[in-house]
Coordinates of C-alpha atoms in Angstrom, one line a residue:
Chain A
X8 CA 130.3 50.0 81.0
X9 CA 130.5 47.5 83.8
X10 CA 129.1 49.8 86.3
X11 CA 126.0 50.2 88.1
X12 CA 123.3 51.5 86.0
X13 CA 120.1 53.2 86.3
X14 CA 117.1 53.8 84.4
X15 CA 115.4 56.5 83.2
X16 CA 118.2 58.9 84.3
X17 CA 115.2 61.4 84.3
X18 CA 111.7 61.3 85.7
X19 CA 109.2 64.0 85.2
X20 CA 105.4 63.1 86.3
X21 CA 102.3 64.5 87.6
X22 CA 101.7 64.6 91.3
X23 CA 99.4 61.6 91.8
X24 CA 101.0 59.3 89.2
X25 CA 103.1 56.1 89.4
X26 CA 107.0 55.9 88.6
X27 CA 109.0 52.9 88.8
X28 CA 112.9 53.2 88.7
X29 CA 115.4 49.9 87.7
X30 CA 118.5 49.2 88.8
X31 CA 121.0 46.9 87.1
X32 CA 123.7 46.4 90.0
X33 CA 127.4 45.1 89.4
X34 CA 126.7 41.4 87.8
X35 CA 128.8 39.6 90.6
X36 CA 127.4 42.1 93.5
X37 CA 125.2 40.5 95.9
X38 CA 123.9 43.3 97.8
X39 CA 121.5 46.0 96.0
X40 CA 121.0 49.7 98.3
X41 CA 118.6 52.5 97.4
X42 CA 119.3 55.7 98.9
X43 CA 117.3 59.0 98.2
X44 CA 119.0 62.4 97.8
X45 CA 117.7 65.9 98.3
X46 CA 118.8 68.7 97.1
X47 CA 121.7 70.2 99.3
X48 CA 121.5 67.2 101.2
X49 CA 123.3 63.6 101.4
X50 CA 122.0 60.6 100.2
X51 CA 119.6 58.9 102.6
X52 CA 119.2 55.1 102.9
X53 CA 116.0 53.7 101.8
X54 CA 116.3 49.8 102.1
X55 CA 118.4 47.2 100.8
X56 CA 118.5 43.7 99.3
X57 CA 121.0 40.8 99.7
X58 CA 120.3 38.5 96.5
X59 CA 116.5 38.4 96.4
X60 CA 116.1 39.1 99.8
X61 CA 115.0 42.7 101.0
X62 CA 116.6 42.8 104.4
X63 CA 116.2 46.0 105.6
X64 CA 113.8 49.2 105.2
X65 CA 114.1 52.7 106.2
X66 CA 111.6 54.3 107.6
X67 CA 111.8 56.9 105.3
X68 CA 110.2 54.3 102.8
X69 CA 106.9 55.0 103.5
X70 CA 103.9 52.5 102.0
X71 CA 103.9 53.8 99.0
X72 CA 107.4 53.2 98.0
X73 CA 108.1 49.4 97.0
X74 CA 111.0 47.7 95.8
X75 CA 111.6 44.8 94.6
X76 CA 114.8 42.3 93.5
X77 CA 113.1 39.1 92.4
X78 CA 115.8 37.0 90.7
X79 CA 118.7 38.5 93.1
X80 CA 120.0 41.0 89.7
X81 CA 118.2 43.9 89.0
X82 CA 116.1 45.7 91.4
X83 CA 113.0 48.4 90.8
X84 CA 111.8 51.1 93.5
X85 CA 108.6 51.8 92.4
X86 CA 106.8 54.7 93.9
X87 CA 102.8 54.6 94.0
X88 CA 100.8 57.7 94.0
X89 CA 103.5 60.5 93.9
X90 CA 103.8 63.5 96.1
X91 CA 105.9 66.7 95.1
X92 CA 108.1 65.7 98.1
X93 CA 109.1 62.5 96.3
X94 CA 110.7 64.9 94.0
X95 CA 115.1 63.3 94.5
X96 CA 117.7 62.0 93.4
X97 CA 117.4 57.9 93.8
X98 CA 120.4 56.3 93.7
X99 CA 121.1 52.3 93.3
X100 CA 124.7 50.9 94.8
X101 CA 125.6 47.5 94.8
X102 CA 128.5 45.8 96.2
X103 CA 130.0 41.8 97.2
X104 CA 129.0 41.4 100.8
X105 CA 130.6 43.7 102.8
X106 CA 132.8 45.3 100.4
X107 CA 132.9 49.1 98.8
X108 CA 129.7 50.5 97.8
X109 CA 129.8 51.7 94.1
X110 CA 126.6 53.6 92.8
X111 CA 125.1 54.5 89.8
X112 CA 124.6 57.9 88.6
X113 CA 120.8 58.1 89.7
X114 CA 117.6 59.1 88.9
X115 CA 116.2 62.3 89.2
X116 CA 112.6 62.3 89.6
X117 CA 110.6 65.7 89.3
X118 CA 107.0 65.9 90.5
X119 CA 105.0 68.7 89.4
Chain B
X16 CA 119.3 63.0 116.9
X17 CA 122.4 61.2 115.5
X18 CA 123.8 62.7 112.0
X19 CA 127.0 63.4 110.6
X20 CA 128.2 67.3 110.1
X21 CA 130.2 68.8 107.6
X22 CA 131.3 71.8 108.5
X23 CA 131.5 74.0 105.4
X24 CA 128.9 73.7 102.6
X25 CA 131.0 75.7 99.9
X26 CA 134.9 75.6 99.7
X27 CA 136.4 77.9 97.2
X28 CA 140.5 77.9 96.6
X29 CA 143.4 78.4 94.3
X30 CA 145.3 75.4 92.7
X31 CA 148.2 74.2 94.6
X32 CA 146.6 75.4 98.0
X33 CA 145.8 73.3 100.6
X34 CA 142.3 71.7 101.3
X35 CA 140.8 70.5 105.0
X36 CA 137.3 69.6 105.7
X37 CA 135.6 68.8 108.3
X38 CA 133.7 66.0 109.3
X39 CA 132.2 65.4 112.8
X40 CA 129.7 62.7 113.8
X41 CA 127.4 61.9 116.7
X42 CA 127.4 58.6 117.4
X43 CA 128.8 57.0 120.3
X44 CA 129.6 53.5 119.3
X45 CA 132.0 51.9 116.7
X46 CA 131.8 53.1 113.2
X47 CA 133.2 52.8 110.1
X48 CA 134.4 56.2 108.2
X49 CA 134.3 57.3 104.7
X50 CA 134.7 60.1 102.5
X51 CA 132.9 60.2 98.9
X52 CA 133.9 62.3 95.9
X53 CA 131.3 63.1 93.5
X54 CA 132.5 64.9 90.8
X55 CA 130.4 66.7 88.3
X56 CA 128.1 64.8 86.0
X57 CA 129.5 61.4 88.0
X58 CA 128.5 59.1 90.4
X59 CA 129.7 58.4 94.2
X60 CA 133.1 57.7 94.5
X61 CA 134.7 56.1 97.0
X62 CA 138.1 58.3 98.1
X63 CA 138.7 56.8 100.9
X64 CA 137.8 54.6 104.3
X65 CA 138.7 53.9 107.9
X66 CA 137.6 50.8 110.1
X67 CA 140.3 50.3 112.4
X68 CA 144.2 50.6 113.3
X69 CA 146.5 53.3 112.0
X70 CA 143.9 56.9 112.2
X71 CA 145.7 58.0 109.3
X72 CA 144.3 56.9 106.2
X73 CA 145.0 57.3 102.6
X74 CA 143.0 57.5 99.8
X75 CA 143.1 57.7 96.5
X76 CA 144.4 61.1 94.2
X77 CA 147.0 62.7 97.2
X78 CA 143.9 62.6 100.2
X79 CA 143.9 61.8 103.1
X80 CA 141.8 61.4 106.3
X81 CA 142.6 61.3 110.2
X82 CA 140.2 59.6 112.8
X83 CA 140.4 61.6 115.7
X84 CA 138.0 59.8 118.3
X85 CA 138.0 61.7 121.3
X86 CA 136.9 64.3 119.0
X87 CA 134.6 62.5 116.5
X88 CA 136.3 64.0 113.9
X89 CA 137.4 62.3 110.3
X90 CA 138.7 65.6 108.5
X91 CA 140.3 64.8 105.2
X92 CA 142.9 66.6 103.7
X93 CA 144.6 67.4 100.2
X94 CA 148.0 69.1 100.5
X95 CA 147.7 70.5 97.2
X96 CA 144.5 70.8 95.0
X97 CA 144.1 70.4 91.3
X98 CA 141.7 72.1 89.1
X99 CA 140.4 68.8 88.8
X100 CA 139.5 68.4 92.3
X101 CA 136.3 70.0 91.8
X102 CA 133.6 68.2 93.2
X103 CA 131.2 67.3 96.0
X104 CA 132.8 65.3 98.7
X105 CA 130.6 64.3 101.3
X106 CA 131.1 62.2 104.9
X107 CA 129.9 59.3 105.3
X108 CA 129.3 56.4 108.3
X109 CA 128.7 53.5 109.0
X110 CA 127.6 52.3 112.6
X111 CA 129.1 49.1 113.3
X112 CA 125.6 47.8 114.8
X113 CA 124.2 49.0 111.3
X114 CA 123.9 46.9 108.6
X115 CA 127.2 46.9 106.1
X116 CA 125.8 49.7 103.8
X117 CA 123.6 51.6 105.9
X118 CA 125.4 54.8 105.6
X119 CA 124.7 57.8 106.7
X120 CA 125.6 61.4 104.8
X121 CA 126.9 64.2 105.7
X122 CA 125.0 67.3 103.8
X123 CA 128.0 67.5 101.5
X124 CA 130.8 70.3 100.5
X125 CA 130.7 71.6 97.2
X126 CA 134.6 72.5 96.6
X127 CA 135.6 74.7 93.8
X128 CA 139.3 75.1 92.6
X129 CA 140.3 77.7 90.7
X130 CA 142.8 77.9 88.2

């Protein structure tokens, strides 16, 4: 599969631990989003990188959220000190510069 | 606040019938349009986009979208459904003073088609 891919498709923790979640974008794909997702709701952006680069953060991504892109591929959100509202859908799109988005099937975190 | 509003959250219909659903948005600027089809157990699809020119867009699978401005609008349509067009289709936009990417979601329609 040449897609974008995510790991661990599934996340259950303890309020108060850490999870980190990796993306493996589209090889060619130079841009990297992270978008959160709610249930009954849409996705929501969360930041985004262009190669290494993170360009742009929501303010939705509060300081315990950090992600990272450090050789331009893959990307990892990690999420410090988790809250029972963390508990989404995070999803990883890629795409080459301004072209379509495609996204991976996510990760669904659950905190308990 | 700015957001993007679909207006049905559950569609439920009969193969062959014809599907419309709404899409509205707030913002006042240029922005770039999109419908997204998730199906189930499946990522984000793209179905579909409109930046500029003809407000009649085609997608892929037999939809298609119109851009009416004066209204905000960018309903899509499917003349005919399929059992297989069960899914989750959900707005999206883009604000042209946004970064390319920065989308923002509608809450999403769950469409069910019956056989």
């Amino acid at each position: 599969d040449t897609g974008v891919s995510q790991d661990p498709r599934h996340k259950i923790t303890k309020r108060g631990q850490n999870v980190t979640f990796r993306c493996d974008p589209i090889s060619e794909h130079n841009r990297l989003y992270w978008y959160r997702q709610t249930l009954g709701q849409g996705p929501e952006f969360l930041t985004y990188f262009q190669n290494e680069a993170q360009l742009e953060k929501s303010r939705l991504l509060s300081d315990r959220f950090s992600a990272e892109r450090p050789k331009g591929s893959f990307s990892t959100l990690e999420i410090q000190r988790t809250e029972q509202g963390d508990s989404a859908m995070y999803l990883c799109a890629s795409s080459l510069g301004a072209g379509e988005l495609f996204f991976g099937e996510g990760s669904r975190l659950t905190v308990l | 606040a700015q957001s993007v509003s679909q207006h049905n959250h559950h569609v439920i219909l009969s193969e062959a019938a014809s599907l419309e659903l709404g899409c509205n948005y707030s913002y006042g600027g240029t922005v770039n349009l999109f419908w997204y089809v998730q199906y189930p157990g499946q990522h984000l699809q793209l179905l579909l986009k409109y930046f500029s020119g003809d407000p009649l867009v085609k997608g892929i699978k037999g939809f298609e979208a119109e851009f009416i401005k004066s209204k905000f609008s960018f309903n899509l349509r499917k003349p005919s459904v399929q059992w297989s067009d069960t899914a989750e289709y959900f707005c999206a936009v883009n604000l042209a003073t946004d970064s390319w990417g920065k989308l923002q979601f509608g809450a999403g329609t769950q469409v069910v088609v019956t056989p």
